[in-house]
mmCIF file of C-alpha atoms in Angstrom:
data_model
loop_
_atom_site.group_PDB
_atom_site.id
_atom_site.type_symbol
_atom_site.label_atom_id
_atom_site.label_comp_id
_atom_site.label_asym_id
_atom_site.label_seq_id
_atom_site.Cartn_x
_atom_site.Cartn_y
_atom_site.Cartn_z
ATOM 1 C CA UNK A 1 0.000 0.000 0.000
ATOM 2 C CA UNK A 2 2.618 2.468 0.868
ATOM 3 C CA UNK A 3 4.956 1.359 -1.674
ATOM 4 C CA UNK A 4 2.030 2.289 -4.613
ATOM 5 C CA UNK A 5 0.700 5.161 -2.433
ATOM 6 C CA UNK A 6 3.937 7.605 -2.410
ATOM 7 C CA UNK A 7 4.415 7.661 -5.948
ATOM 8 C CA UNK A 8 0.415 8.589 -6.548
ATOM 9 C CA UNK A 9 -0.053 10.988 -4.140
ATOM 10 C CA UNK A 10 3.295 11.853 -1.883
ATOM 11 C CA UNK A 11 4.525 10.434 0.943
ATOM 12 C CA UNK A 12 2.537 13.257 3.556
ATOM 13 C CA UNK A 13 -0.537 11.655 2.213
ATOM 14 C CA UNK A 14 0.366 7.992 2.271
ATOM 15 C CA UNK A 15 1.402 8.614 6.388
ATOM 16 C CA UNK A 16 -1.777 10.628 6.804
ATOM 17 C CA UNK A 17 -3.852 7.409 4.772
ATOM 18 C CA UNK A 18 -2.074 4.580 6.944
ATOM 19 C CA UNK A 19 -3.053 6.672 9.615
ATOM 20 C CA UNK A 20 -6.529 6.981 9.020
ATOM 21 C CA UNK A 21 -6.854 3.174 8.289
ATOM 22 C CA UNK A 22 -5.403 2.785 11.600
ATOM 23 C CA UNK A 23 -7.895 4.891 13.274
ATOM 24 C CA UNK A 24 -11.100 2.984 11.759
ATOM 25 C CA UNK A 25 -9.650 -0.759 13.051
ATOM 26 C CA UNK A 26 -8.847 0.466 15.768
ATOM 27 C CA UNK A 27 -12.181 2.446 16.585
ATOM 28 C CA UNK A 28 -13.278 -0.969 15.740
ATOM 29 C CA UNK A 29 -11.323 -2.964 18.432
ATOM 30 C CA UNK A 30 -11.864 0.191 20.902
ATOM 31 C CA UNK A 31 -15.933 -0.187 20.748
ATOM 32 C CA UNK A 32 -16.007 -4.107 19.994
ATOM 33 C CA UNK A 33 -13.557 -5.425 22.958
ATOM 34 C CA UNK A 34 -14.461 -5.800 26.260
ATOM 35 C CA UNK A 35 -12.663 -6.749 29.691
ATOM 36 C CA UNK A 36 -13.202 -10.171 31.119
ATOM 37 C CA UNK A 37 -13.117 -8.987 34.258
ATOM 38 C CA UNK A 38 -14.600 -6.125 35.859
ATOM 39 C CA UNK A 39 -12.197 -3.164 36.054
ATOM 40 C CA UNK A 40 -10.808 -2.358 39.590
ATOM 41 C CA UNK A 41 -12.402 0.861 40.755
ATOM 42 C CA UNK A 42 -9.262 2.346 41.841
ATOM 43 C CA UNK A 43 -7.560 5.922 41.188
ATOM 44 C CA UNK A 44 -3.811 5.458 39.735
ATOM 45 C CA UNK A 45 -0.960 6.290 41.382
ATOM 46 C CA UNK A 46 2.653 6.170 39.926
ATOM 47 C CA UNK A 47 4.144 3.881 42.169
ATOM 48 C CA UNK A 48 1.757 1.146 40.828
ATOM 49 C CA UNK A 49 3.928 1.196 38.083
ATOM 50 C CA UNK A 50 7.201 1.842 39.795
ATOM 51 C CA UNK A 51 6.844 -1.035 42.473
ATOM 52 C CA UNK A 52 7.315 -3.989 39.954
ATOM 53 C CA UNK A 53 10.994 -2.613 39.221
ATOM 54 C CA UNK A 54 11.593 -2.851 42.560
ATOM 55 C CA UNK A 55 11.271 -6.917 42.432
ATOM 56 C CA UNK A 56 14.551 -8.607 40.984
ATOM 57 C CA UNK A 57 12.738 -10.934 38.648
ATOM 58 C CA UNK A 58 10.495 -8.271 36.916
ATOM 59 C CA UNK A 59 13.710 -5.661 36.513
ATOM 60 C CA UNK A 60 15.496 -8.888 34.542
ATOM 61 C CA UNK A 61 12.519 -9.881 32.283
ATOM 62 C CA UNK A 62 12.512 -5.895 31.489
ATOM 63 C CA UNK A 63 16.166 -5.224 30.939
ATOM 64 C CA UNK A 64 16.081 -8.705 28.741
ATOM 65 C CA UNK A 65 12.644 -7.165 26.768
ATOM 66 C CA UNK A 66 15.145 -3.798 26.437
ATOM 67 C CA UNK A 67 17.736 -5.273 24.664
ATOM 68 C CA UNK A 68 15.747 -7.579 22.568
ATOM 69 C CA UNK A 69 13.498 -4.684 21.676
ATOM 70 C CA UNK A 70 16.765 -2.653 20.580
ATOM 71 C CA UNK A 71 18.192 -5.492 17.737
ATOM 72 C CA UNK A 72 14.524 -6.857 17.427
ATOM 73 C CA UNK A 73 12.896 -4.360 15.036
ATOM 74 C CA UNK A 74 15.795 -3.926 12.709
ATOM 75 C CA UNK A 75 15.250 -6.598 10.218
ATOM 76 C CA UNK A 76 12.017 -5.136 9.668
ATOM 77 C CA UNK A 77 13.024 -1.812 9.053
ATOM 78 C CA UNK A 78 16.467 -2.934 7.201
ATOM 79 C CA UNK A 79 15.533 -6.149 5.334
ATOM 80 C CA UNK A 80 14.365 -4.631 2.258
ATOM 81 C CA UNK A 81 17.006 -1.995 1.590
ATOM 82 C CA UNK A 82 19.844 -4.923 2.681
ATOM 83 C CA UNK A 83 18.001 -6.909 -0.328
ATOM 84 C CA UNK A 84 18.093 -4.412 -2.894
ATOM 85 C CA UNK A 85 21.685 -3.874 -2.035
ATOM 86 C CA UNK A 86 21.812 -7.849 -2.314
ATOM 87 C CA UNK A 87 20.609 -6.865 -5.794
ATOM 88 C CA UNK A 88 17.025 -7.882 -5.429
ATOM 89 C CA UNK A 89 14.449 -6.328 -7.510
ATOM 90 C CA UNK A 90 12.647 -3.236 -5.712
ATOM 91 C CA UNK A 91 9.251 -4.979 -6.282
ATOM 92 C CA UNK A 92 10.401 -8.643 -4.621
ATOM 93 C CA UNK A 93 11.935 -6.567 -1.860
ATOM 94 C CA UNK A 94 8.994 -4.733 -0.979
ATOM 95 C CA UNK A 95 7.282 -7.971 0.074
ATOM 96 C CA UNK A 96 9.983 -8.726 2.676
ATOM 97 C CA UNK A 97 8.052 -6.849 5.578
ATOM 98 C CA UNK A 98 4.949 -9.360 4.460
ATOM 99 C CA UNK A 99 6.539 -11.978 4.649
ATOM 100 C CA UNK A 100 7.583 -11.778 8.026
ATOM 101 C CA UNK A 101 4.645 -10.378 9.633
ATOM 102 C CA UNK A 102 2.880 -12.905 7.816
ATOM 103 C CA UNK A 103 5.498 -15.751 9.146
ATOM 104 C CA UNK A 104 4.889 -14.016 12.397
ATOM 105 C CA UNK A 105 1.590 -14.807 12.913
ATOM 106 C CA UNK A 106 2.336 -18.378 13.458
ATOM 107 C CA UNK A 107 5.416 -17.567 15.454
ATOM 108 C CA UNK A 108 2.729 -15.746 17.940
ATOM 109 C CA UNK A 109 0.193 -18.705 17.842
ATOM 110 C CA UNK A 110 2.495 -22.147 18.216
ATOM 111 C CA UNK A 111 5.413 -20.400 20.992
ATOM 112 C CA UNK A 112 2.419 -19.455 23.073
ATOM 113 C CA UNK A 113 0.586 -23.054 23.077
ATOM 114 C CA UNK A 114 4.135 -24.547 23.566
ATOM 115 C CA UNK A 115 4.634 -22.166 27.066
ATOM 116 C CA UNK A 116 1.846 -23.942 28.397
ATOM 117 C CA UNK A 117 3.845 -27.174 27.958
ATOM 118 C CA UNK A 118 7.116 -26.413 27.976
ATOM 119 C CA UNK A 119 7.188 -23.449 30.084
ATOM 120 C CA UNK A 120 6.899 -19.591 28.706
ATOM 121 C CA UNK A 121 10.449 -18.696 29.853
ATOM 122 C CA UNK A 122 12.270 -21.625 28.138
ATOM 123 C CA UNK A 123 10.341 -21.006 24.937
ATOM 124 C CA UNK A 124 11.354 -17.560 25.036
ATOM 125 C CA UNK A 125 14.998 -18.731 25.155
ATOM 126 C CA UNK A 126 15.070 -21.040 22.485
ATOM 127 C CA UNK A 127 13.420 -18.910 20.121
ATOM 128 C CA UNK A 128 14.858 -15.807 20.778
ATOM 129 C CA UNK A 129 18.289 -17.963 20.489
ATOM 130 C CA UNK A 130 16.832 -19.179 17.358
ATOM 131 C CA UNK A 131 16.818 -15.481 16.211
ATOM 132 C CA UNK A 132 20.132 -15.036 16.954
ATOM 133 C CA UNK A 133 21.429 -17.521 15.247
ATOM 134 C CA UNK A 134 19.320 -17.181 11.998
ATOM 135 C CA UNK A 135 20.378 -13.419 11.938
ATOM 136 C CA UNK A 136 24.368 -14.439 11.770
ATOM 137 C CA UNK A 137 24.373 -17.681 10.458
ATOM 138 C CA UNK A 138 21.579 -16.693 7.721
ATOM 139 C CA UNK A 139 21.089 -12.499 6.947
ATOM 140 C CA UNK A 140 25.063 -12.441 7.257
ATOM 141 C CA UNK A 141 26.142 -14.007 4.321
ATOM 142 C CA UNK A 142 22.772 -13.549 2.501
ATOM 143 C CA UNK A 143 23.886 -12.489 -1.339
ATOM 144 C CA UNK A 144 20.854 -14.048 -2.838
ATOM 145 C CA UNK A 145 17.106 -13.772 -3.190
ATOM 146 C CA UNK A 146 16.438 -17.194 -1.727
ATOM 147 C CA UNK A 147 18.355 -16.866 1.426
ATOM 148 C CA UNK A 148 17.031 -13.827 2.581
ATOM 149 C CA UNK A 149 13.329 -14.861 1.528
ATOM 150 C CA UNK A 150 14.530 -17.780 3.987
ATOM 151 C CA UNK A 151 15.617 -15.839 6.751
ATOM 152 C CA UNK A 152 12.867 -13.610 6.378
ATOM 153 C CA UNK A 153 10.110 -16.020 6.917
ATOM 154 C CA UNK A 154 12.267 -17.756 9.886
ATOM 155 C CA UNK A 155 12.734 -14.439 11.698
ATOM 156 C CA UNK A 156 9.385 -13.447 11.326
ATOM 157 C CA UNK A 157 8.059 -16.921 12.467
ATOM 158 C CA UNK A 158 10.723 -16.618 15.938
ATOM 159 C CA UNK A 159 9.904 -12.388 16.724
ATOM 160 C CA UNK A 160 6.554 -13.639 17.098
ATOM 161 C CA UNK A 161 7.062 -15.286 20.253
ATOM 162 C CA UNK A 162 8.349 -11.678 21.817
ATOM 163 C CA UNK A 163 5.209 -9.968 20.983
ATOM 164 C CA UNK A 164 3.087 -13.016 22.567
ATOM 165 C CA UNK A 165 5.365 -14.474 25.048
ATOM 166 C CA UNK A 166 6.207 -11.546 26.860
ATOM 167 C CA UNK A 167 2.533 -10.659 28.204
ATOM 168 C CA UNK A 168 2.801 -14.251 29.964
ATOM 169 C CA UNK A 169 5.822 -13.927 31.414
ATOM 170 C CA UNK A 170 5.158 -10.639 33.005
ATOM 171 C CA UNK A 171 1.612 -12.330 34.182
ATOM 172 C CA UNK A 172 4.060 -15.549 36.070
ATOM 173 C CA UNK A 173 5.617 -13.094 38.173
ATOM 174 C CA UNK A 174 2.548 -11.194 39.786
ATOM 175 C CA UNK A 175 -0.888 -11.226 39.976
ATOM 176 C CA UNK A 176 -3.235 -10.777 37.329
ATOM 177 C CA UNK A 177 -5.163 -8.567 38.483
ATOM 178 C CA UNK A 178 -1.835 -6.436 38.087
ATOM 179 C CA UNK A 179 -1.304 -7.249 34.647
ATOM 180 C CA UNK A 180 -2.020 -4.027 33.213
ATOM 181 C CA UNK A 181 0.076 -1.849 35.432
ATOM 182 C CA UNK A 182 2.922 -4.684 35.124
ATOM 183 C CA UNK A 183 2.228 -5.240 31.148
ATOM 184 C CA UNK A 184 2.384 -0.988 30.981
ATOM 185 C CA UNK A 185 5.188 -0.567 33.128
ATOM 186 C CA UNK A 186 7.401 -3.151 31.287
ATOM 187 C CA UNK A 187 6.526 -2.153 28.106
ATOM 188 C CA UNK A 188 6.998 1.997 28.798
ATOM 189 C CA UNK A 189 10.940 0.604 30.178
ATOM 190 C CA UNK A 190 11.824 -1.633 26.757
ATOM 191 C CA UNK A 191 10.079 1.067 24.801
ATOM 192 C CA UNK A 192 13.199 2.843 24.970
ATOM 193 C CA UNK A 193 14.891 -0.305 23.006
ATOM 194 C CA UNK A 194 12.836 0.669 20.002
ATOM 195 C CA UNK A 195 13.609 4.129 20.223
ATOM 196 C CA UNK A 196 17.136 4.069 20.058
ATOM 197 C CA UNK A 197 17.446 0.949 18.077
ATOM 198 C CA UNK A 198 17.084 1.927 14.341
ATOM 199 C CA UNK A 199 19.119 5.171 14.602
ATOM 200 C CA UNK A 200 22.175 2.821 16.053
ATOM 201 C CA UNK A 201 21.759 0.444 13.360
ATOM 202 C CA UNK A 202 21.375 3.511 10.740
ATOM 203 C CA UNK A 203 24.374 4.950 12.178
ATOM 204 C CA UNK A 204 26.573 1.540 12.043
ATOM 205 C CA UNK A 205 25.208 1.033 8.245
ATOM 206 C CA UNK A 206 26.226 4.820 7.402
ATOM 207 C CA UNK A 207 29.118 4.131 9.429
ATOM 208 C CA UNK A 208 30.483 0.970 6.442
ATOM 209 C CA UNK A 209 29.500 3.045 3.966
ATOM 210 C CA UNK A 210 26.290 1.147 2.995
ATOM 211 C CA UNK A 211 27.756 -1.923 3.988
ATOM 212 C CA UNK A 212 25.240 -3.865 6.264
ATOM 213 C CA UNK A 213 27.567 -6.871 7.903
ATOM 214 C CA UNK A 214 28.018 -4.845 11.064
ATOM 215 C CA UNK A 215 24.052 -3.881 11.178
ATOM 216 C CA UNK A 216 23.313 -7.327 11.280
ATOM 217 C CA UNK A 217 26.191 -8.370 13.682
ATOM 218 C CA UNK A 218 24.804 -5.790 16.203
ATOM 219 C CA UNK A 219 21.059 -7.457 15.715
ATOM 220 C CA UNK A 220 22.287 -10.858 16.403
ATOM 221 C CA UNK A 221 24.143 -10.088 19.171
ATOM 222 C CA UNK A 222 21.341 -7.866 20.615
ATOM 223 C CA UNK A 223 19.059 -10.601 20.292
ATOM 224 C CA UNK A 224 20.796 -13.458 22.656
ATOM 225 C CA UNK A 225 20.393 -10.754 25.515
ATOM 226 C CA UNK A 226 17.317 -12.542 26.912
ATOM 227 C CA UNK A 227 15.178 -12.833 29.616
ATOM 228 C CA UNK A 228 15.825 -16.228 31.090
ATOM 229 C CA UNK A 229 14.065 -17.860 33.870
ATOM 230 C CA UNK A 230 12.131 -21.679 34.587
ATOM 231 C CA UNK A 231 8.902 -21.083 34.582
#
């Protein structure tokens, strides 16, 4: 959609459309969803959300969602300007982002079904391992179409498991009727991973001259910083 929208009508419009499609789904969600339980009728107070960090456990699980936030999100932002550099066509490229949020939607189905089994922590490992190892073993030496068509479909299927896993993890070490404030807190902390993440992989790429081996180095090794645990 963006791809064929910028050239029609500019990229300020294409933002403002993307935008507007993500205010009718979500008005959608907003008006259609509704809590299993009864909300607490509480006021807030900002040590809710401070408490948690307070707890050893919780302030691990966030410092590992941190660092896997900052490598996490730069395959999607990178992949397709990596493969055109690979000397993939600009229209096969521009289905690398589908392909791994597509891939992804399994990797946030089977990982969480597997937690119940296997335990969410250890799942979290593996896969986030997984990630790792695709990343320098895989996107590295990628020169071709077919192996970064590979990796993207294997990354996307293992950065699944972050987006579902994580919610469960923080819910094994409280209460849930604390969820939310634990859920917000951790997230607001490892939202800072995102934030600072692309501009240091921009930065290493501008820093090769358009070279992209230390890019994905710095991914990799960003992604074996994990939360760990048993449960």
């Amino acid at each position: 959609m963006v791809q064929r929208l910028i050239p029609q009508i500019g990229f300020g419009w294409t933002m403002r459309a993307v935008g507007f499609l993500f205010l009718g789904l979500l008005t959608i969600a907003n008006l259609t969803v509704r809590s299993r339980l009864p909300p607490p009728r509480r006021p807030f107070h900002v040590m809710e959300m401070a408490k948690p960090f307070t707890e050893k456990p919780f302030m691990l699980l966030a410092l590992g969602s941190f660092f896997i936030y900052i490598g996490g999100f730069l395959p999607f932002n990178f992949i397709i300007v990596q493969g055109e550099a690979s000397g993939m066509s600009t229209n096969l490229a521009s289905y690398l982002v589908p392909i791994v949020n597509a891939a992804s939607t399994f990797g946030r189905i089977l990982p969480a079904h597997l937690g119940d089994s296997f335990g969410v922590f250890n799942v979290m490992i593996v896969l986030t391992g997984f990630a790792a190892i695709i990343t320098l073993a895989l996107w590295l030496p990628a020169a071709a179409n077919a192996p970064i068509i590979v990796y993207a479909v294997m990354y996307g299927f293992a950065s699944g498991c972050t987006l579902s896993i994580i919610p469960a993890m923080v819910a094994k070490l409280g209460k849930i009727s604390q969820l939310g404030a634990r859920s917000g807190a951790l997230y607001a902390f490892s939202s800072f991973g995102v934030l600072i993440g692309s501009p240091i992989g921009g930065a290493i790429q501008k820093n090769q001259h358009g070279g992209y081996s230390g890019l994905i180095i710095f991914t990799g090794q960003y992604r074996t910083l994990r939360p760990g645990g048993k449960r």
